[in-house]
Coordinates of C-alpha atoms in Angstrom, one line a residue:
X110 CA 110.5 63.8 105.1
X111 CA 113.7 66.4 104.5
X112 CA 113.9 65.2 100.1
X113 CA 110.2 66.3 101.3
X114 CA 110.6 69.3 103.3
X115 CA 113.7 70.6 100.8
X116 CA 113.0 69.8 97.1
X117 CA 108.6 71.0 97.9
X118 CA 108.6 73.9 100.4
X119 CA 108.5 76.7 97.8
X120 CA 106.6 74.7 95.3
X121 CA 103.5 76.4 94.6
X122 CA 101.2 73.6 92.8
X123 CA 102.0 72.5 97.2
X124 CA 99.9 74.9 98.5
X125 CA 97.3 73.8 95.9
X126 CA 97.0 70.0 98.2
X127 CA 94.5 69.2 100.6
X128 CA 98.0 67.0 101.6
X129 CA 99.1 70.7 103.0
X130 CA 99.1 72.6 105.0
X131 CA 100.6 75.9 105.4
X132 CA 100.0 78.0 107.8
X133 CA 100.9 76.1 111.4
X134 CA 105.0 76.5 110.6
X135 CA 105.0 79.0 108.0
X136 CA 106.4 76.4 105.1
X137 CA 104.4 73.5 103.5
X138 CA 104.6 69.9 104.4
X139 CA 101.5 67.7 105.6
X140 CA 98.2 67.8 106.5
X141 CA 99.0 64.2 108.6
X142 CA 102.1 65.7 110.1
X143 CA 100.8 69.3 111.4
X144 CA 100.8 69.1 115.2
X145 CA 98.4 71.6 115.2
X146 CA 94.8 71.5 115.6
X147 CA 93.4 73.2 111.4
X148 CA 90.8 73.0 109.0
X149 CA 91.2 72.8 105.5
X150 CA 88.3 74.2 102.7
X151 CA 88.8 73.1 98.9
X152 CA 88.1 74.7 96.5
X153 CA 86.0 72.1 95.8
X154 CA 84.4 73.1 99.0
X155 CA 84.4 76.8 98.4
X156 CA 82.4 76.3 95.2
X157 CA 80.2 74.3 97.8
X158 CA 78.7 77.0 99.2
X159 CA 77.2 78.4 96.0
X160 CA 76.6 82.2 97.3
X161 CA 77.6 81.6 100.7
X162 CA 79.4 84.5 102.0
X163 CA 82.8 83.8 104.0
X164 CA 81.2 84.2 107.6
X165 CA 78.5 81.1 106.8
X166 CA 81.4 79.3 105.9
X167 CA 83.7 79.8 108.1
X168 CA 80.6 80.2 110.6
X169 CA 80.0 76.0 109.6
X170 CA 83.9 74.6 110.9
X171 CA 84.4 73.1 113.8
X172 CA 85.0 75.4 116.9
X173 CA 84.4 79.3 115.0
X174 CA 81.5 81.1 115.6
X175 CA 80.6 84.6 113.4
X176 CA 78.5 87.7 115.3
X177 CA 76.5 89.6 112.2
X178 CA 75.5 92.7 111.9
X179 CA 73.1 92.3 109.7
X180 CA 73.3 90.4 106.5
X181 CA 75.5 90.7 103.1
X182 CA 78.6 93.6 103.9
X183 CA 78.2 93.9 107.3
X184 CA 80.7 93.9 110.3
X185 CA 81.2 90.2 111.1
X186 CA 82.8 89.1 113.3
X187 CA 84.8 86.1 113.9
X188 CA 85.5 84.3 117.5
X189 CA 88.3 80.6 117.6
X190 CA 87.2 79.3 120.1
X191 CA 86.0 81.2 123.0
X192 CA 88.4 84.0 122.1
X193 CA 87.6 88.0 120.8
X194 CA 87.5 88.5 117.6
X195 CA 91.0 90.3 118.1
X196 CA 92.8 87.7 119.2
X197 CA 92.6 85.8 115.5
X198 CA 94.4 86.7 112.2
X199 CA 93.7 87.2 108.9
X200 CA 96.3 86.1 105.7
X201 CA 95.8 86.7 101.9
X202 CA 98.4 84.7 101.1
X203 CA 100.6 85.3 103.3
X204 CA 99.3 89.6 103.6
X205 CA 98.0 90.1 107.4
X206 CA 94.9 92.0 106.8
X207 CA 93.0 94.0 108.8
X208 CA 92.4 97.0 110.9
X209 CA 94.2 98.7 113.2
X210 CA 91.8 101.4 114.7
X211 CA 89.4 99.1 116.0
X212 CA 91.7 95.0 115.8
X213 CA 89.5 92.9 113.7
X214 CA 89.3 92.4 109.5
X215 CA 86.2 92.9 107.6
X216 CA 85.7 89.5 106.8
X217 CA 82.8 90.6 105.4
X218 CA 83.9 91.6 102.7
X219 CA 86.4 89.1 100.8
X220 CA 83.9 86.8 98.3
X221 CA 84.4 83.2 97.5
X222 CA 85.1 83.9 94.2
X223 CA 87.9 85.2 94.4
X224 CA 89.1 82.5 96.8
X225 CA 91.2 78.9 96.3
X226 CA 91.5 77.8 99.1
X227 CA 91.3 78.1 103.6
X228 CA 93.6 77.6 106.0
X229 CA 92.4 76.6 109.5
X230 CA 95.0 77.0 112.7
X231 CA 93.5 77.2 116.0
X232 CA 94.9 77.2 119.0
X233 CA 98.6 80.2 119.8
X234 CA 100.2 81.5 116.9
X235 CA 102.0 84.3 118.8
X236 CA 105.5 82.2 117.9
X237 CA 105.0 81.9 114.1
X238 CA 103.8 85.5 113.2
X239 CA 103.1 87.1 116.5
X240 CA 100.6 90.4 117.2
X241 CA 97.0 89.0 117.8
X242 CA 97.7 85.9 117.6
X243 CA 95.7 84.2 120.8
X244 CA 93.2 82.9 118.9
X245 CA 94.5 81.8 116.0
X246 CA 94.9 82.3 112.5
X247 CA 92.9 82.0 109.0
X248 CA 94.1 82.3 105.7
X249 CA 92.8 83.2 102.9
X250 CA 94.8 81.7 99.0
X251 CA 93.0 82.7 96.2
X252 CA 93.2 81.7 92.6
X253 CA 96.4 81.3 91.3
X254 CA 97.8 80.5 86.9
X255 CA 98.0 77.3 86.2
X256 CA 99.3 74.8 83.5
X257 CA 97.3 75.7 80.7
X258 CA 94.9 78.4 79.4
X259 CA 92.0 78.0 81.2
X260 CA 89.1 81.2 81.0
X261 CA 85.9 80.3 83.5
X262 CA 82.6 82.9 83.7
X263 CA 79.8 81.9 86.7
X264 CA 76.6 83.6 87.8
X265 CA 73.8 83.7 90.6
X266 CA 71.1 84.6 91.7
X267 CA 69.0 83.7 94.3
X268 CA 66.7 85.8 97.5
X269 CA 66.8 89.3 98.1
X270 CA 67.5 89.6 94.5
X271 CA 70.7 89.0 94.9
X272 CA 73.4 88.5 92.1
X273 CA 76.7 87.6 91.0
X274 CA 79.2 86.8 88.4
X275 CA 82.2 86.2 88.3
X276 CA 84.8 85.8 85.8
X277 CA 88.9 85.4 85.1
X278 CA 91.4 83.6 83.1
X279 CA 94.2 80.9 84.7
X280 CA 97.3 79.7 82.6
X281 CA 100.5 79.5 82.3
X282 CA 103.2 76.7 81.3
X283 CA 106.2 75.1 83.4
X284 CA 108.3 78.7 83.7
X285 CA 105.7 81.1 84.3
X286 CA 102.3 80.5 85.7
X287 CA 99.2 84.2 86.1
X288 CA 96.1 84.2 86.4
X289 CA 93.4 87.7 86.9
X290 CA 89.9 87.0 88.2
X291 CA 86.8 89.3 89.0
X292 CA 83.5 89.3 90.2
X293 CA 81.2 91.5 91.9
X294 CA 77.8 91.2 93.9
X295 CA 74.7 93.5 94.5
X296 CA 72.0 92.2 97.2
X297 CA 68.2 94.5 97.8
X298 CA 68.9 92.3 101.1
X299 CA 66.8 93.3 103.9
X300 CA 65.9 95.3 107.3
X301 CA 69.4 95.6 108.9
X302 CA 67.6 95.4 112.7
X303 CA 65.1 92.9 113.3
X304 CA 61.4 94.8 113.3
X305 CA 60.2 95.5 116.3
X306 CA 57.0 96.8 116.9
X307 CA 56.9 98.3 120.5
X308 CA 60.3 100.5 120.2
X309 CA 59.6 103.6 118.1
X310 CA 63.1 103.8 117.8
X311 CA 63.2 100.9 115.2
X312 CA 60.6 102.1 112.8
X313 CA 62.9 104.8 110.9
X314 CA 65.5 101.3 110.9
X315 CA 63.0 99.2 108.9
X316 CA 64.0 99.7 105.4
X317 CA 66.1 96.8 103.1
X318 CA 70.2 97.2 103.9
X319 CA 71.2 96.8 100.3
X320 CA 75.5 96.4 100.0
X321 CA 77.1 95.8 96.7
X322 CA 81.0 95.3 96.2
X323 CA 83.5 94.6 93.2
X324 CA 86.1 92.7 93.8
X325 CA 89.6 91.6 91.7
X326 CA 92.9 89.0 91.8
X327 CA 95.8 88.7 90.1
X328 CA 99.2 87.1 90.4
X329 CA 101.8 86.4 88.1
X330 CA 104.8 84.0 89.5
X331 CA 108.2 83.0 86.7
X332 CA 110.8 81.0 87.4
X333 CA 113.9 83.0 87.2
X334 CA 115.7 79.8 87.2
X335 CA 115.9 76.0 88.5
X336 CA 116.3 77.8 91.5
X337 CA 115.1 80.8 91.6
X338 CA 111.1 82.1 91.0
X339 CA 109.5 85.7 91.6
X340 CA 105.7 86.1 92.3
X341 CA 103.3 88.8 92.1
X342 CA 99.5 89.5 93.8
X343 CA 97.8 91.8 93.8
X344 CA 93.8 91.6 96.0
X345 CA 91.5 95.0 95.7
X346 CA 87.7 94.8 97.8
X347 CA 85.3 97.7 97.3
X348 CA 82.4 97.3 98.8
X349 CA 78.5 99.6 98.9
X350 CA 76.3 98.9 101.9
X351 CA 73.5 100.4 104.3
X352 CA 73.0 99.9 107.5
X353 CA 70.8 100.4 110.1
X354 CA 72.2 103.3 113.5
X355 CA 69.8 102.3 117.6
X356 CA 69.5 106.3 117.1
X357 CA 68.3 106.9 113.1
X358 CA 64.7 108.3 115.5
X359 CA 66.8 111.2 116.5
X360 CA 68.4 111.9 113.4
X361 CA 66.2 112.3 111.5
X362 CA 66.6 112.3 107.3
X363 CA 69.6 110.5 107.6
X364 CA 70.5 106.9 105.5
X365 CA 72.9 105.4 107.2
X366 CA 75.4 103.6 104.6
X367 CA 79.5 103.0 104.3
X368 CA 82.0 102.7 102.0
X369 CA 85.3 100.0 102.7
X370 CA 88.0 99.6 100.0
X371 CA 90.5 96.4 101.0
X372 CA 93.6 96.6 99.2
X373 CA 96.7 93.9 99.7
X374 CA 100.2 93.8 97.2
X375 CA 103.3 92.0 97.2
X376 CA 106.3 90.4 95.9
X377 CA 108.9 87.7 96.8
X378 CA 112.0 86.2 95.8
X379 CA 112.3 82.5 96.7
X380 CA 115.2 80.5 95.6
X381 CA 117.5 77.2 96.5
X382 CA 121.2 79.0 98.1
X383 CA 122.2 75.2 97.9
X384 CA 122.0 71.7 98.9
X385 CA 120.6 72.9 102.8
X386 CA 119.8 76.1 102.5
X387 CA 116.9 77.6 101.1
X388 CA 115.5 81.8 101.9
X389 CA 111.9 83.8 100.2
X390 CA 112.3 87.9 100.6
X391 CA 108.3 89.1 100.7
X392 CA 108.1 93.3 100.7
X393 CA 103.5 93.8 101.3
X394 CA 101.4 96.1 102.0
X395 CA 98.0 95.9 102.9
X396 CA 95.5 98.0 103.2
X397 CA 91.9 98.7 105.6
X398 CA 89.5 102.4 104.5
X399 CA 86.2 103.2 106.1
X400 CA 83.6 105.0 105.3
X401 CA 81.2 106.5 107.5
X402 CA 78.8 108.8 104.8
X403 CA 77.7 110.7 107.5
X404 CA 79.6 111.9 110.7
X405 CA 78.0 113.3 113.7
X406 CA 78.0 116.7 114.3
X407 CA 78.4 118.3 117.8
X408 CA 77.2 121.8 116.5
X409 CA 73.5 120.4 115.3
X410 CA 71.1 120.4 117.9
X411 CA 71.2 121.0 121.2
X412 CA 73.2 117.6 121.6
X413 CA 75.0 117.8 118.1
X414 CA 73.5 114.7 116.0
X415 CA 74.7 112.5 112.5
X416 CA 75.5 114.7 109.8
X417 CA 75.1 113.1 105.8
X418 CA 77.5 116.3 105.0
X419 CA 80.1 114.9 106.4
X420 CA 82.2 111.8 106.4
X421 CA 84.1 109.9 109.4
X422 CA 86.5 108.1 107.4
X423 CA 88.8 105.0 109.4
X424 CA 91.7 104.0 107.0
X425 CA 95.1 101.9 107.5
X426 CA 97.5 101.3 106.3
X427 CA 100.5 97.9 106.8
X428 CA 103.9 98.1 106.0
X429 CA 104.9 94.6 105.8
X430 CA 108.2 93.0 105.0
X431 CA 109.2 88.8 105.4
X432 CA 112.5 86.7 105.2
X433 CA 113.3 83.7 106.4
X434 CA 115.0 81.2 105.7
X435 CA 115.2 76.8 105.6
X436 CA 118.0 74.7 106.8
X437 CA 118.0 70.8 106.5
X438 CA 120.2 69.4 109.0
X439 CA 121.3 66.3 108.8
X440 CA 118.1 65.6 111.2
X441 CA 115.5 68.0 110.2
X442 CA 115.0 71.6 110.2
X443 CA 115.8 74.9 111.6
X444 CA 113.3 78.2 110.1
X445 CA 115.1 81.2 110.6
X446 CA 112.9 84.3 111.3
X447 CA 112.5 87.9 110.3
X448 CA 109.6 89.9 110.5
X449 CA 108.8 93.9 109.8
X450 CA 105.1 95.3 110.2
X451 CA 104.8 99.4 110.2
X452 CA 101.1 99.8 111.4
X453 CA 99.7 104.0 110.1
X454 CA 96.4 104.9 110.5
X455 CA 94.6 107.9 108.6
X456 CA 91.2 109.4 110.4
X457 CA 89.2 112.6 110.2
X458 CA 88.6 111.8 114.0
X459 CA 91.3 112.3 116.9
X460 CA 94.1 110.2 118.0
X461 CA 96.5 111.1 120.0
X462 CA 99.1 108.4 117.7
X463 CA 98.6 107.4 115.0
X464 CA 101.7 104.9 113.8
X465 CA 103.3 102.4 115.4
X466 CA 107.3 99.5 114.7
X467 CA 106.9 96.1 115.1
X468 CA 109.9 94.0 114.8
X469 CA 110.4 89.9 115.3
X470 CA 112.6 88.1 115.1
X471 CA 111.8 84.1 115.1
X472 CA 114.2 80.4 115.2
X473 CA 111.9 77.2 114.8
X474 CA 113.1 73.4 114.7
X475 CA 111.0 70.9 113.4
X476 CA 111.6 67.1 113.5
X477 CA 110.7 64.1 111.8
X478 CA 111.9 60.7 112.5
X479 CA 110.0 57.6 111.9
X480 CA 106.4 57.7 115.4
X481 CA 107.9 60.5 116.5
X482 CA 106.9 64.2 115.5
X483 CA 108.6 67.8 116.7
X484 CA 108.1 71.4 116.8
X485 CA 109.0 74.1 118.7
X486 CA 109.3 78.1 118.1
X487 CA 110.3 80.7 119.8
X488 CA 109.7 84.1 119.2
X489 CA 110.6 87.7 120.6
X490 CA 108.8 91.1 119.4
X491 CA 110.2 94.3 119.2
X492 CA 107.5 97.1 119.4
X493 CA 107.4 100.7 119.7
X494 CA 104.1 101.2 121.5
X495 CA 104.9 98.8 124.7
X496 CA 107.2 95.7 126.4
X497 CA 109.3 92.7 124.3
X498 CA 106.9 90.1 124.2
X499 CA 108.5 87.2 123.7
X500 CA 105.9 83.6 123.1
X501 CA 107.2 80.5 122.4
X502 CA 105.0 76.7 120.8
X503 CA 106.4 73.6 121.4
X504 CA 104.3 70.5 121.1
X505 CA 105.1 66.4 119.6
X506 CA 102.6 64.1 118.6
X507 CA 103.3 60.1 118.8
X508 CA 102.3 58.0 115.8
X509 CA 100.9 54.9 117.8
X510 CA 100.1 53.3 114.1
X511 CA 99.6 53.8 110.5
X512 CA 95.8 55.0 112.1
X513 CA 96.0 56.8 115.0
X514 CA 98.3 59.2 116.7
X515 CA 97.8 61.2 120.5
X516 CA 99.8 64.4 119.7
X517 CA 100.2 68.0 122.7
X518 CA 101.2 71.7 122.5
X519 CA 102.0 73.9 124.6
X520 CA 101.6 77.5 123.0
X521 CA 102.1 81.8 124.7
X522 CA 100.9 84.4 122.2
X523 CA 100.2 87.7 123.0
X524 CA 98.3 90.3 121.0
X525 CA 98.4 94.8 120.9
X526 CA 95.7 96.8 122.2
X527 CA 94.1 98.3 118.7
X528 CA 94.1 101.7 118.5
X529 CA 90.7 102.7 120.1
X530 CA 91.8 101.4 122.5
X531 CA 94.6 103.1 123.3
X532 CA 95.2 105.9 121.4
X533 CA 91.1 108.2 121.0
X534 CA 90.2 110.9 121.6
X535 CA 86.8 111.8 120.1
X536 CA 84.5 110.4 122.7
X537 CA 84.4 111.5 126.0
X538 CA 83.1 108.4 127.0
X539 CA 85.5 106.1 125.1
X540 CA 88.9 107.5 125.6
X541 CA 92.3 105.6 125.3
X542 CA 94.6 104.0 127.6
X543 CA 97.4 104.2 126.7
X544 CA 98.4 101.9 130.2
X545 CA 97.1 99.1 128.0
X546 CA 99.0 96.1 128.5
X547 CA 98.6 93.2 125.9
X548 CA 97.3 90.6 126.1
X549 CA 99.1 87.2 126.9
X550 CA 97.8 83.8 127.5
X551 CA 98.8 80.5 128.1
X552 CA 97.0 78.0 126.6
X553 CA 97.9 73.8 126.7
X554 CA 96.1 71.0 124.6
X555 CA 95.6 68.0 123.8
X556 CA 94.8 65.6 120.9
X557 CA 93.9 61.9 119.6
X558 CA 92.9 61.3 115.8
X559 CA 92.9 58.6 114.0
X560 CA 93.1 58.2 109.9
X561 CA 91.6 55.5 107.0
X562 CA 91.0 55.9 103.5
X563 CA 87.5 56.2 104.4
X564 CA 87.6 59.6 106.2
X565 CA 89.2 60.8 109.9
X566 CA 88.0 61.6 113.3
X567 CA 90.0 63.9 115.0
X568 CA 89.4 64.7 119.5
X569 CA 91.2 68.5 120.8
X570 CA 90.4 69.1 124.3
X571 CA 92.4 72.4 125.1
X572 CA 92.7 75.3 128.3
X573 CA 93.2 78.5 127.2
X574 CA 93.9 81.0 130.3
X575 CA 94.4 85.4 129.0
X576 CA 96.2 87.3 131.3
X577 CA 95.7 91.3 131.1
X578 CA 92.6 90.7 129.5
X579 CA 90.9 94.0 128.0
X580 CA 87.6 94.8 128.9
X581 CA 85.3 98.9 128.5
X582 CA 83.5 100.2 131.4
X583 CA 81.7 102.3 130.5
X584 CA 82.5 105.0 132.7
X585 CA 80.3 107.2 135.4
X586 CA 82.5 111.3 134.2
X587 CA 83.1 112.3 130.6
X588 CA 86.9 112.3 129.7
X589 CA 88.1 109.0 131.5
X590 CA 90.9 107.5 130.4
X591 CA 90.8 103.9 131.7
X592 CA 87.1 103.3 130.6
X593 CA 89.2 100.1 129.0
X594 CA 91.9 98.5 131.8
X595 CA 93.1 95.0 131.7
X596 CA 91.3 94.0 134.6
X597 CA 90.3 90.8 133.8
X598 CA 91.6 87.6 134.3
X599 CA 89.4 84.8 131.1
X600 CA 89.9 80.8 131.2
X601 CA 88.5 78.7 128.8
X602 CA 88.5 75.3 128.5
X603 CA 86.6 73.4 125.8
X604 CA 86.3 70.1 123.3
X605 CA 86.3 69.1 120.2
X606 CA 85.2 66.1 118.2
X607 CA 85.1 66.1 114.1
X608 CA 85.9 63.6 112.1
X609 CA 84.8 62.7 108.1
X610 CA 83.9 59.4 107.2
X611 CA 82.2 57.1 103.5
X612 CA 79.8 55.3 103.3
X613 CA 80.0 53.8 99.5
X614 CA 78.9 57.2 98.0
X615 CA 76.9 59.2 101.1
X616 CA 79.4 60.5 103.6
X617 CA 78.8 61.9 107.2
X618 CA 81.0 64.3 108.2
X619 CA 80.5 67.1 111.4
X620 CA 82.0 69.2 115.0
X621 CA 80.8 69.8 118.5
X622 CA 82.2 72.0 120.0
X623 CA 81.7 72.5 124.7
X624 CA 83.7 75.3 125.8
X625 CA 83.4 78.0 129.0
X626 CA 84.9 80.7 127.9
X627 CA 84.1 83.1 131.3
X628 CA 85.6 85.9 133.2
X629 CA 86.6 84.7 136.1
X630 CA 86.7 88.1 137.8
X631 CA 82.8 88.2 137.6
X632 CA 82.5 84.1 136.7
X633 CA 80.2 85.5 133.1
X634 CA 80.2 84.5 130.4
X635 CA 82.1 86.4 127.9
X636 CA 79.8 88.2 125.0
X637 CA 78.5 86.4 121.6
X638 CA 80.3 82.9 123.1
X639 CA 78.2 79.7 123.5
X640 CA 79.1 76.7 125.7
X641 CA 78.2 74.6 122.3
X642 CA 77.9 74.8 118.9
X643 CA 78.9 72.3 115.6
X644 CA 77.5 71.7 112.4
X645 CA 76.8 67.8 110.7
X646 CA 76.6 67.5 106.9
X647 CA 74.7 64.2 105.1
X648 CA 76.2 64.5 101.6
X649 CA 75.4 61.6 98.5
X650 CA 77.1 61.5 95.7
X651 CA 75.9 59.4 92.4
X652 CA 75.9 59.7 89.2
X653 CA 76.8 63.9 87.9
X654 CA 74.9 64.7 91.1
X655 CA 76.6 66.0 95.2
X656 CA 73.7 66.3 97.4
X657 CA 73.2 67.6 100.4
X658 CA 72.0 67.9 104.3
X659 CA 74.1 70.5 106.2
X660 CA 73.0 71.2 109.6
X661 CA 74.3 74.5 112.2
X662 CA 73.9 75.1 114.9
X663 CA 74.5 76.7 118.8
X664 CA 74.2 77.6 121.7
X665 CA 72.7 80.4 123.7
X666 CA 74.5 84.0 123.8
X667 CA 74.7 87.1 125.9
X668 CA 75.0 89.5 123.9
X669 CA 76.8 92.4 126.9
X670 CA 79.8 91.1 129.2
X671 CA 76.5 91.7 132.5
X672 CA 74.6 88.5 130.9
X673 CA 71.5 90.0 130.2
X674 CA 70.4 90.7 126.4
X675 CA 70.4 87.3 125.4
X676 CA 70.7 85.5 122.5
X677 CA 68.9 82.6 121.5
X678 CA 70.5 78.8 120.7
X679 CA 69.5 78.0 117.2
X680 CA 69.7 75.3 114.2
X681 CA 70.1 75.8 110.9
X682 CA 69.5 74.0 108.0
X683 CA 70.7 73.2 104.5
X684 CA 70.3 71.9 101.4
X685 CA 72.3 71.6 98.4
X686 CA 72.8 70.0 95.6
X687 CA 75.3 70.2 93.5
X688 CA 75.3 69.3 89.3
X689 CA 77.7 68.4 86.9
X690 CA 75.7 68.7 83.1
X691 CA 79.3 67.4 81.6
X692 CA 82.9 68.4 81.9
X693 CA 83.0 72.5 81.7
X694 CA 80.0 73.2 83.4
X695 CA 78.2 73.1 86.5
X696 CA 75.3 74.0 88.2
X697 CA 74.6 74.8 92.0
X698 CA 72.0 75.3 93.4
X699 CA 70.9 76.0 97.9
X700 CA 68.1 76.4 100.0
X701 CA 69.4 77.9 103.1
X702 CA 67.7 77.9 106.1
X703 CA 64.9 75.7 105.1
X704 CA 62.9 75.7 108.2
X705 CA 62.6 79.4 108.3
X706 CA 64.3 80.2 112.1
X707 CA 64.9 83.8 113.5
X708 CA 67.4 83.8 115.4
X709 CA 70.3 86.9 116.4
X710 CA 74.1 86.4 116.0
X711 CA 74.0 89.7 117.7
X712 CA 71.8 92.3 119.0
X713 CA 73.4 96.8 120.2
X714 CA 72.2 98.4 123.7
X715 CA 69.8 96.8 126.0
X716 CA 66.3 96.4 124.2
X717 CA 64.6 96.1 121.2
X718 CA 67.9 96.1 118.8
X719 CA 68.6 92.6 117.6
X720 CA 70.1 92.5 114.0
X721 CA 68.7 90.1 111.7
X722 CA 69.8 87.3 109.2
X723 CA 68.5 85.6 106.7
X724 CA 65.5 83.5 106.8
X725 CA 64.9 81.5 104.1
X726 CA 66.0 81.4 100.9
X727 CA 66.6 79.5 97.1
X728 CA 70.1 80.6 95.7
X729 CA 71.5 78.9 92.0
X730 CA 74.5 79.5 90.2
X731 CA 76.1 77.8 87.4
X732 CA 79.9 78.0 86.2
X733 CA 81.7 77.0 82.5
X734 CA 84.9 76.7 82.4
X735 CA 86.2 77.1 79.0

């Protein structure tokens, strides 16, 4: 194992294989040796998703719930194992992305056509990645260079006048590899709000809310010599979006729109210092820009109105630096890490503070010997906005035989309050509270796993206790700095069962999660969390065809913390077919929501404003690899 670790820790080709996992340890190891609860979404899974969005694909993964505000390009947040949308970290090629104002990442603007592979880590991750790691980590790997010269092109069309185009070149040799990938999509969409003729205020929203996106990713990797290499990466996504507003009746003449931009770039130098010491130095930056094409103007009318002549800007810039050192010992290995993160915001609204800086130091140790697998990390974060935070993780796995493994782990994590929670001053009914403390969690879990040549089975039980849970309460009077408070304690207990198995040409794959995401103080369920959710895939492989049925289901949820606005449960059925016409040409056909199920993943206000989701819809995609 030591030889595998030292020889492959920086090999880019290893990152592209489905049996190697990076996110759970920040070093590539065999997925069979990962103690944590993880999932890999391969390039084949992504191609099979066709015209699906990233939120739709994540919604079909174990333990993940998605809230979407009305279709493609609309705000989509994720919950891992019942935690909040601000409790998870999203990385693109190792670079943290997201908005420091809201505290979550705009996953709805990351096109699947740019993605080679996705790794999902469920459970506490602050001891590896610092702040915001209570729920887990989702790391996205964009398409990288390969040997040879391999251009590709793809087109697709489907319901709601949805069209997409993708093209790119991936190539290189044993010394230098490169890739550049471009994609575009547009859709007419549908009304983001569910039509409700009993609510006259909804009449102003009965229009189609379309979306356009253009994206680009590129990478360059060069091996300087046998021991050192350098790589560059760049990612860009720009979107134009229409949405609905519950106050549209009052603000006549406003066609609600926004524009978004996500961008990240990094350079990484890595090398073998000596026989036992490897080191990497990464520096990068990400930006998240949200531009509302209308801004509330208090000088209009008696109470003010949204003004289409003004724009509202929210922009987050995150400067990042990581120095990582891996040292192989005679027994096990040590991982030493320094992280730097500086978050800056630029906005047309008023904030008390517009930047903060965090320094993180981590020491980790791992040992794989005979049937025993041990991993532990401890980290300390120094932040200029709140007290220092110490987090840790310890995990152990025992291989009973070549098929069965038992594992258990304990970890702590924390989430830094968003700038909106801490420093916002524009809305007198949602003023930031600079005295907020970070949310902190203690998570314990145990798992039993089985794997053979035909499939796998995983059972994981978990308990996550979150202290100083942040809630928002509408104040009695405007101007209150305590509308957002550390009041609640939350305990989430749950069980996830997932697995897959081949019976000849027939594959069964699925998962189910049962959980209790409750506020201990009020005994109410957390908003937009179900007590049961899961998925089931039935695939049949015959000749050049791969035909499958996808079933995704969820129990009821509540949209508000008082549990008065109910979101009904649902079960969605999709049919998908892949046909390989020849070695270069592939066809993907997808029929989503076969039975035209009406359901909502989110609502706004107390009544009459539920967000709509796609009905029965057909998509086709064609891809040609030169």
